[in-house]
Structures are given as structure tokens and as C-alpha cells.
Amino acid sequence: GNSVTQMEGPVTLSEEAFLTINCTYTATGYPSLFWYVQYPGEGLQLLLKATKADDKGSNKGFEATYRKETTSFHLEKGSVQVSDSAVYFCALSEGQGGSEKLVFGKGMKLTVNP
Amino acid sequence: NAGVTQTPKFQVLKTGQSMTLQCAQDMNHEYMSWYRQDPGMGLRLIHYSVGAGITDQGEVPNGYNVSRSTTEDFPLRLLSAAPSQTSVYFCASSPFFLNTEAFFGQGTRLTVV
């Protein structure tokens, strides 16, 4: 079946550091790709998404590009803030027509220190 | 707009007890699902529903039951709790097609002793 592999961490960075979280996927067809973020004590919320090859999703300074040739969707941010401390999940949607599901990676915990 | 509401937030059960985790959404979403989150495992799909009266199994359905009698509600029942069901449970809803956003509740932390 389809799967998502991502960096698991945990990772600790200093404020204003550059962030990359690697995510690769295995899928049949052309799934939509997502990054979800979970802040402490909360549920997941969508950070960004891309629905087709070469699409770039962006939000809150984060970016990720859907790379079909390398089956990747790496998350990047040029300058992290303390408020970015959270767990980040890469995910894809599989199936169609009423059988769609989200498949998640294992998540990566990021801590940003001042 | 409340979004996705889960109750309770915390629960401790004894082995063998049963209980129902409640999930309600007010966005008129067709698609609802339950996940469990365990350390090092990410989120795993338990059951999902694409509309009232329709449910299906996910990756880890054993020991759990669901029903969907209304669009708004999607309760998860633990039939006979086991320590292996200690986890954080999340309910999510989305419009019918999953290439849109899924909205998650705040989670229920369940401990089975």
C-alpha cells in the first residue's frame, strides 16, 4: 500500500535557523500531499498542501514542492521562530470515490530555542 | 463555529470496561474518521465514514466499533478496553474529497489500566 517516510527527530534548532524536514512517499497514481502541524496539547491542523506535480504549497513562511520525479515533498522554512515548536506530519491522500484515506508519516518533533 | 468537538478530553478505564468517545462536527462535512496516535507510530486510521449510514474499516479497526446515524456525529466505541488501546484518539472531518483540508478535534487521551 501507499506509505510516507519522513524524518522523525526530535530536532532542536535555534531561532532564525533554516529548517528542512524530509518527506518521501510511495504511491500508485497521483496522490495529494500535505503537511500537518500539531502544536502542544492540540489536534492537527493543515499547514500546506499540493495536489499535483510541481505544485508548491506555502503558508506561514513554510514551503514544500510536490516532486514527482523524486517522490518527495520536503518542508522548508528559512528562519524558524520559537512559535514553530510543534510536531510536523507529512501525509498523502489515497483512494478515490468514497474510499479516500489520509496516510501519515510518523511525525517529527521540532523544538526552537530562543 | 465550533469545528470538530471531541469528548471527553481525558479518560481512565479499567481493562474490560467499555466506553464511547464522542465526536461531533458542525461543518456539514460528509467524511469523518478516527485515528489513534502512539509514540513513534504517527497517526493510524481506525474507522472512517463517507456519509450517514456508511462506515468502513481503516488500518487498525480491531476492538473498536463505529456508527454514523447523522452527518454531525461519529462516535467510537471501545467494546472491552485493553491496555494496548492506551493512546490519544483524534476525530477528523473533511468535505467529501480528501484533497481538501481535514479538520481535527483536540483529542481524547485514554489510559487503560
Short mmCIF file of C-alpha atoms in Angstrom, two decimals:
data_model
loop_
_atom_site.label_atom_id
_atom_site.label_comp_id
_atom_site.label_asym_id
_atom_site.label_seq_id
_atom_site.Cartn_x
_atom_site.Cartn_y
_atom_site.Cartn_z
CA GLY A 1 0.00 0.00 0.00
CA ASN A 2 0.86 3.66 -0.04
CA SER A 3 3.25 4.98 2.56
CA VAL A 4 5.00 8.11 3.79
CA THR A 5 8.52 8.25 5.20
CA GLN A 6 9.70 11.35 6.98
CA MET A 7 12.49 12.47 9.28
CA GLU A 8 11.48 11.55 12.80
CA GLY A 9 13.71 13.69 15.01
CA PRO A 10 13.37 15.10 17.54
CA VAL A 11 15.15 18.16 16.22
CA THR A 12 16.22 21.21 18.21
CA LEU A 13 17.10 24.45 16.44
CA SER A 14 17.95 27.96 17.46
CA GLU A 15 15.66 30.79 16.49
CA GLU A 16 16.25 32.09 12.94
CA ALA A 17 17.85 28.80 11.82
CA PHE A 18 16.92 27.18 8.49
CA LEU A 19 14.60 24.20 8.66
CA THR A 20 14.24 21.25 6.30
CA ILE A 21 12.10 18.22 7.09
CA ASN A 22 12.43 15.48 4.51
CA CYS A 23 9.39 13.56 3.32
CA THR A 24 9.24 10.88 0.64
CA TYR A 25 6.26 8.82 -0.39
CA THR A 26 5.33 5.61 -2.13
CA ALA A 27 2.05 5.69 -4.01
CA THR A 28 0.21 4.42 -7.02
CA GLY A 29 -1.32 7.19 -9.07
CA TYR A 30 -1.00 10.83 -8.14
CA PRO A 31 -1.98 11.49 -4.54
CA SER A 32 -2.42 14.91 -2.97
CA LEU A 33 0.32 15.72 -0.46
CA PHE A 34 0.01 17.55 2.83
CA TRP A 35 1.94 18.87 5.79
CA TYR A 36 0.00 18.96 9.04
CA VAL A 37 1.26 20.57 12.26
CA GLN A 38 0.36 19.70 15.84
CA TYR A 39 1.04 22.33 18.47
CA PRO A 40 1.37 21.16 22.09
CA GLY A 41 -1.92 19.95 23.53
CA GLU A 42 -3.84 20.46 20.30
CA GLY A 43 -5.14 18.48 17.37
CA LEU A 44 -3.55 18.52 13.93
CA GLN A 45 -4.12 21.41 11.57
CA LEU A 46 -3.30 21.75 7.92
CA LEU A 47 -0.11 23.71 7.27
CA LEU A 48 0.04 23.43 3.47
CA LYS A 49 -0.84 21.13 0.61
CA ALA A 50 -0.12 20.37 -3.05
CA THR A 51 -2.47 18.48 -5.32
CA LYS A 52 -0.34 17.84 -8.43
CA ALA A 53 3.24 17.53 -9.57
CA ASP A 54 5.37 20.70 -9.38
CA ASP A 55 2.77 22.47 -7.23
CA LYS A 56 4.26 24.48 -4.37
CA GLY A 57 2.31 24.81 -1.16
CA SER A 58 3.12 27.67 1.19
CA ASN A 59 1.85 29.06 4.47
CA LYS A 60 3.29 30.96 7.46
CA GLY A 61 6.74 31.08 5.80
CA PHE A 62 6.80 27.31 5.21
CA GLU A 63 7.07 25.88 1.69
CA ALA A 64 7.02 22.44 0.09
CA THR A 65 7.10 21.41 -3.57
CA TYR A 66 5.48 18.26 -4.98
CA ARG A 67 8.33 16.46 -6.75
CA LYS A 68 7.02 13.52 -8.72
CA GLU A 69 10.42 12.52 -10.13
CA THR A 70 11.89 12.07 -6.64
CA THR A 71 8.55 11.24 -4.91
CA SER A 72 9.30 13.88 -2.32
CA PHE A 73 7.55 16.75 -0.52
CA HIS A 74 10.20 18.30 1.72
CA LEU A 75 9.15 21.06 4.10
CA GLU A 76 11.36 24.17 4.40
CA LYS A 77 11.39 27.41 6.31
CA GLY A 78 14.12 29.99 6.04
CA SER A 79 14.01 31.32 9.59
CA VAL A 80 12.21 29.43 12.35
CA GLN A 81 10.65 31.04 15.41
CA VAL A 82 10.01 29.74 18.90
CA SER A 83 6.32 29.59 17.98
CA ASP A 84 7.12 26.97 15.30
CA SER A 85 7.86 24.40 18.03
CA ALA A 86 5.46 21.57 17.22
CA VAL A 87 5.18 18.12 15.69
CA TYR A 88 5.09 18.07 11.89
CA PHE A 89 3.39 15.31 9.88
CA CYS A 90 3.71 14.62 6.19
CA ALA A 91 0.68 12.90 4.67
CA LEU A 92 -0.86 11.80 1.40
CA SER A 93 -4.41 11.05 0.34
CA GLU A 94 -5.07 7.72 -1.29
CA GLY A 95 -8.09 6.12 -2.86
CA GLN A 96 -10.98 7.77 -4.64
CA GLY A 97 -14.71 7.92 -4.91
CA GLY A 98 -15.65 7.34 -1.29
CA SER A 99 -12.71 5.22 -0.21
CA GLU A 100 -10.25 8.04 0.31
CA LYS A 101 -7.94 7.97 3.29
CA LEU A 102 -5.09 10.04 4.68
CA VAL A 103 -1.82 8.18 5.23
CA PHE A 104 0.53 9.87 7.69
CA GLY A 105 4.23 9.71 8.34
CA LYS A 106 5.37 9.15 11.91
CA GLY A 107 5.81 12.84 12.67
CA MET A 108 8.80 14.94 13.65
CA LYS A 109 9.02 16.96 16.82
CA LEU A 110 10.68 20.33 16.40
CA THR A 111 11.83 22.49 19.31
CA VAL A 112 13.03 26.01 18.61
CA ASN A 113 15.04 27.71 21.34
CA PRO A 114 15.38 31.50 21.71
CA ASN B 1 -18.20 27.88 14.63
CA ALA B 2 -17.07 25.03 16.91
CA GLY B 3 -15.49 22.82 14.22
CA VAL B 4 -14.80 19.29 15.49
CA THR B 5 -15.61 18.63 19.14
CA GLN B 6 -14.39 15.56 20.99
CA THR B 7 -15.42 14.45 24.46
CA PRO B 8 -14.07 13.56 26.91
CA LYS B 9 -10.57 15.06 26.80
CA PHE B 10 -9.17 12.55 29.29
CA GLN B 11 -10.38 9.13 30.40
CA VAL B 12 -9.04 6.29 32.53
CA LEU B 13 -10.62 2.87 32.08
CA LYS B 14 -10.10 -0.49 33.67
CA THR B 15 -9.35 -3.46 31.48
CA GLY B 16 -12.58 -4.95 30.18
CA GLN B 17 -14.69 -1.82 30.57
CA SER B 18 -16.47 -0.32 27.59
CA MET B 19 -16.91 3.31 26.68
CA THR B 20 -17.81 5.65 23.84
CA LEU B 21 -15.68 8.51 22.60
CA GLN B 22 -17.88 11.23 21.19
CA CYS B 23 -17.16 13.28 18.07
CA ALA B 24 -19.35 15.98 16.59
CA GLN B 25 -18.79 18.44 13.74
CA ASP B 26 -20.87 21.42 12.69
CA MET B 27 -19.40 21.99 9.21
CA ASN B 28 -21.77 19.64 7.35
CA HIS B 29 -18.82 17.50 6.27
CA GLU B 30 -19.57 14.15 4.68
CA TYR B 31 -16.29 12.50 5.60
CA MET B 32 -15.38 11.66 9.21
CA SER B 33 -12.65 9.47 10.61
CA TRP B 34 -10.99 8.26 13.79
CA TYR B 35 -7.24 7.95 14.31
CA ARG B 36 -5.09 6.83 17.16
CA GLN B 37 -1.72 8.45 17.83
CA ASP B 38 1.01 6.44 19.50
CA PRO B 39 4.65 7.41 20.09
CA GLY B 40 6.81 6.58 17.08
CA MET B 41 3.79 5.38 15.09
CA GLY B 42 2.28 8.58 13.77
CA LEU B 43 -1.48 8.53 13.21
CA ARG B 44 -3.20 5.32 12.23
CA LEU B 45 -6.71 5.16 10.82
CA ILE B 46 -9.21 3.15 12.88
CA HIS B 47 -12.53 3.64 11.07
CA TYR B 48 -13.98 6.15 8.67
CA SER B 49 -17.32 7.18 7.21
CA VAL B 50 -18.17 8.85 3.93
CA GLY B 51 -21.69 9.76 4.97
CA ALA B 52 -24.58 8.93 7.27
CA GLY B 53 -25.19 5.19 7.36
CA ILE B 54 -21.85 4.30 5.74
CA THR B 55 -18.76 3.21 7.66
CA ASP B 56 -15.64 1.26 6.78
CA GLN B 57 -12.54 -0.09 8.48
CA GLY B 58 -9.18 1.54 8.47
CA GLU B 59 -5.75 0.18 9.31
CA VAL B 60 -6.36 -0.80 12.97
CA PRO B 61 -10.09 -1.49 13.49
CA ASN B 62 -9.96 -4.41 15.92
CA GLY B 63 -11.56 -3.71 19.29
CA TYR B 64 -13.45 -0.65 18.04
CA ASN B 65 -16.95 -0.09 16.70
CA VAL B 66 -18.45 2.92 14.94
CA SER B 67 -21.79 4.04 13.59
CA ARG B 68 -22.90 7.12 11.69
CA SER B 69 -26.59 7.83 12.17
CA THR B 70 -26.30 11.57 11.43
CA THR B 71 -23.96 13.73 9.38
CA GLU B 72 -22.82 15.53 12.55
CA ASP B 73 -21.89 12.66 14.88
CA PHE B 74 -19.40 9.82 14.63
CA PRO B 75 -18.92 8.04 17.98
CA LEU B 76 -16.16 5.48 18.56
CA ARG B 77 -16.96 2.58 20.88
CA LEU B 78 -14.42 0.51 22.74
CA LEU B 79 -16.11 -2.81 23.35
CA SER B 80 -13.79 -4.27 26.01
CA ALA B 81 -10.85 -2.00 26.77
CA ALA B 82 -7.33 -3.41 26.76
CA PRO B 83 -4.04 -1.79 27.83
CA SER B 84 -2.96 -1.85 24.15
CA GLN B 85 -5.70 0.70 23.50
CA THR B 86 -3.98 3.28 25.67
CA SER B 87 -3.46 6.10 23.19
CA VAL B 88 -4.52 9.55 22.09
CA TYR B 89 -7.56 9.43 19.83
CA PHE B 90 -8.35 12.05 17.21
CA CYS B 91 -11.52 12.55 15.25
CA ALA B 92 -11.36 14.39 11.93
CA SER B 93 -13.83 15.61 9.34
CA SER B 94 -13.49 16.93 5.82
CA PRO B 95 -15.55 17.68 2.76
CA PHE B 96 -16.09 14.62 0.62
CA PHE B 97 -12.85 14.72 -1.32
CA LEU B 98 -9.65 14.38 0.66
CA ASN B 99 -7.56 16.73 -1.42
CA THR B 100 -9.13 19.44 0.68
CA GLU B 101 -8.41 20.15 4.33
CA ALA B 102 -9.14 17.71 7.15
CA PHE B 103 -10.20 19.33 10.44
CA PHE B 104 -9.17 17.60 13.64
CA GLY B 105 -10.58 17.65 17.14
CA GLN B 106 -8.35 18.30 20.13
CA GLY B 107 -8.06 14.64 21.00
CA THR B 108 -9.01 12.25 23.80
CA ARG B 109 -6.20 10.86 25.93
CA LEU B 110 -7.25 7.37 27.01
CA THR B 111 -5.45 5.25 29.57
CA VAL B 112 -6.44 1.62 30.15
CA VAL B 113 -5.13 0.13 33.37
#
